[in-house]
Amino acid sequence: MVRIAKLIVDVPLMQTDQPYSYRVPTEFEDLIEAGMRVHVPFGNGNRLVQGLVIEVETGNVSDQDGLKDIVEVLDVRPVLNKEQLVLADQMRETVFSYKISILKAMLPNLLNSSYDKYLRATELLADDERDALFGQEDHMRFTDLSVEAQVKVMRLAQAGKIQVEYIATDKQHIKTESWYRVDSQALEGFEISNRAKKRQELKTFLLENPESGKLVDLRQSFSGPVVKFFLEHGLIQEELREVSRSQAYFKAVPSSQPLRLNAEQSTAVAAITASIGQKAQTFLLQGITGSGKTEVYLQVIDQTLRQGKTAIMLVPEISLTPQVTQRFISRFGEQVAILHSGLSDGEKYDEWRKIEAGKAKVVVGARSAIFAPLTNIGTIIIDEEHESSYKQDSHPRYHARDVALLRADYNKASLVLGSATPSLETRARASKGLYQRLVLSQRANPLAQVPSVQIVDFRDYIGETEAGNFTPYLLEKIGEKLARKEQVVLLLNRRGYSSFVMCRDCGTVDECPNCDISLTLHMDTKLMHCHYCGFTKAIPQTCPNCQSRSIRYYGTGTQKAVDELQLLLPEARILRMDVDTTRGKGAHERLLEAFGNQEADILLGTQMIAKGLDFPNVTLVGVLNADTALNLPDFRSSERTFQLLTQVAGRAGRADKAGEVIIQTYNPEHYAIRYAKDQDYEGFYQYEMKLRHQMRYPPYVYTVGISLSHKDETFVVKQAYRVMTLLREHLSDQIVILGPTPKPIARTHNLFHYQILIKYRFEEHLSQVLDNILDLTQERENKDLKLSIDHEPQNVM
Ligand code: ADP
Ligand code: ZN
Ligand code: ZN
């Protein structure tokens, strides 16, 4: 009998998307577990690749014929737990991605990459054992230990005799601080001349305060040279301590107490917490902006923790601001781990370790935090559940909401989907009773009122004003607010919009050489950028086609809007918030902080200002152009517009001062704009559902998008028709196939893109047929064909 490990190799190809069996070396027979990473020889060349063990079984000796051995065990204990392995299996059925991509999405980058991982034994290890394993070293690379030592470490760890922790070293991944340790004996015996006053002072201080401390503090109080003297004479010793990089988050956050809930909030908290641990249940928490959804989340999490369980709190990346995270830290302190894309790989890994070690009980994070290695989950909350950023738009194309449903099921947890403007899919499921709907209909702060919304028809002002972005009416209102020392938020809706350069003589638009898209002008870097492939070049002085000098900049970027406004209101202090001004680490936070401190009167920005901001002094919100997204060829464009307008309107009048919202539009009669004016989600929902029913769009049907890309257009068209034929032949005649059509941006990165959209209600063989379509990429002639399958695509253009 031998032990055989089944593992998924890190070779993301269709051919290799299956478990492979390897023999477990005898030494590791009873130590290897599912969820560990190993190195194995793979393929004809027996190249070493990383693999993830998903199952270990006992096999017959005869089975060992031809089985290769695992060469190296990389983990002392599993990096993926049982639930995560089950989850990967379940996800593979609907997310058309290789299993290895799904597994890797669950791990912090650092564990996927080839960084060296080091091992450190904690104090629990007896000195002699420690010396035997580690010698003089503070930490060791696990794979550098002898096999004998590795086995020993694993045994001690599994028996709970030592704690081993991985540290990602390399100076860049571990941040240390210099501390001093006082050698009291040496200090007492040391003679210091009476004339050296400063040295005397430090000696007295250290004798009275013999605890360790930070060297910087000491240097600050007693000067560098004095401290150096003490170090050189061995009176204090320097030691490096690892600092948790996320510690900065926790600094100076005052703790906060739960608020007294109003009746609707109480009902919601009671309903959500009633069934935790007994059965999985999904709730739609539909509450208008400012209705106190976050307070409900906080109290639900509090009760979850009291039951000894853990919680995941997802928020859209863009609203993962200090304002938001601090509300969680102030309630739950160090039990919180924060995961967002602004962290370095090392920082993310720190947070992951904190969660994995059970030190963090509440994980607050963006999309990928849904994979947090928490156990015993009681509640999962998804705030702003309608946000399309919860769907990953590259491999693996999962939706955090779908993963949350699976994890809630596994853990018998409550899942809360919160929004003022739920996605139609979610709202419809609540209608059918699949989700329990809970409503918060009032603003929670009794002084705050729902803002009044006015529509301004742009067409009434055509030709009247020089400033293309601002109607006189909006300008007048802005002036009024500024006179009263109140603040204004202005949204420039930039979806499907950019500033470009065009020749006035021949009409040539400056385009990217690799993509069929105009280059975007960036005034801050003085460069033309391609937003798809990253191509950049200098701003042209003459037309690339006719050499004319009459080239002009078109489009209303945020920069241009700010410039216009500054001319009209020279006194106003304006902050601009868009991708350009928020590129640097922490830039987003600094802008918001400055606005919060009233260092500016006006915050003008793109979509990113619409989310979650809570500034009591904002009394006017202006939407400069409500329409730009309405005309996009996407069936969700009305829904997105309604959501955005409602969200941004919610930023006004959050406290005791009444709020006003002004929406400038060319389409005042459009239903999305009318319902947004009335802040009438339910009205919008009913209307939009009728349209979706007529047009056969979700939530009445399911959709699958298939995209194909190749450098040769004729070739990609041929393959796209082949895919369509396969679908027609093997699926029922109930399905609707749209396409193949070129994508609206038909070429990027020198590749031509085609797409097919399938609409269906029930298709028994769909998964199998789609798997077969994925298999097409295995054909030799299709080596360079990029084919991706997207379940419920969020962007169908
Ligand atoms: P939402 O998440 O629904 O937009 P928030 O939770 O941010 O709403 O609440 C809006 C404001 O109302 C916040 O300033 C919050 O402190 C306050 N608030 C929430 N619940 C209560 C309550 N029960 N009593 C008083 N104020 C509340
Ligand atoms: Zn020209
Ligand atoms: Zn390009």
Coordinates of C-alpha atoms and ligand atoms in Angstrom, one line a residue, residues 502-509 542-551, ligand 2:
M502 CA -8.9 65.6 -33.6
C503 CA -7.8 67.4 -36.8
R504 CA -10.2 70.2 -37.8
D505 CA -9.1 70.0 -41.4
C506 CA -9.3 66.4 -42.2
G507 CA -11.2 65.0 -39.2
T508 CA -8.5 62.5 -38.3
V509 CA -8.7 61.4 -34.6
T542 CA 0.5 68.5 -36.2
C543 CA -2.1 66.1 -37.7
P544 CA -0.6 62.7 -38.2
N545 CA -2.6 62.4 -41.5
C546 CA -2.5 65.8 -43.3
Q547 CA 0.2 67.6 -41.2
S548 CA -2.2 70.5 -40.6
R549 CA -1.5 72.5 -37.5
S550 CA -5.3 72.9 -36.7
I551 CA -5.5 70.1 -34.2
Ligands
ZN2 ZN -5.6 66.3 -40.7

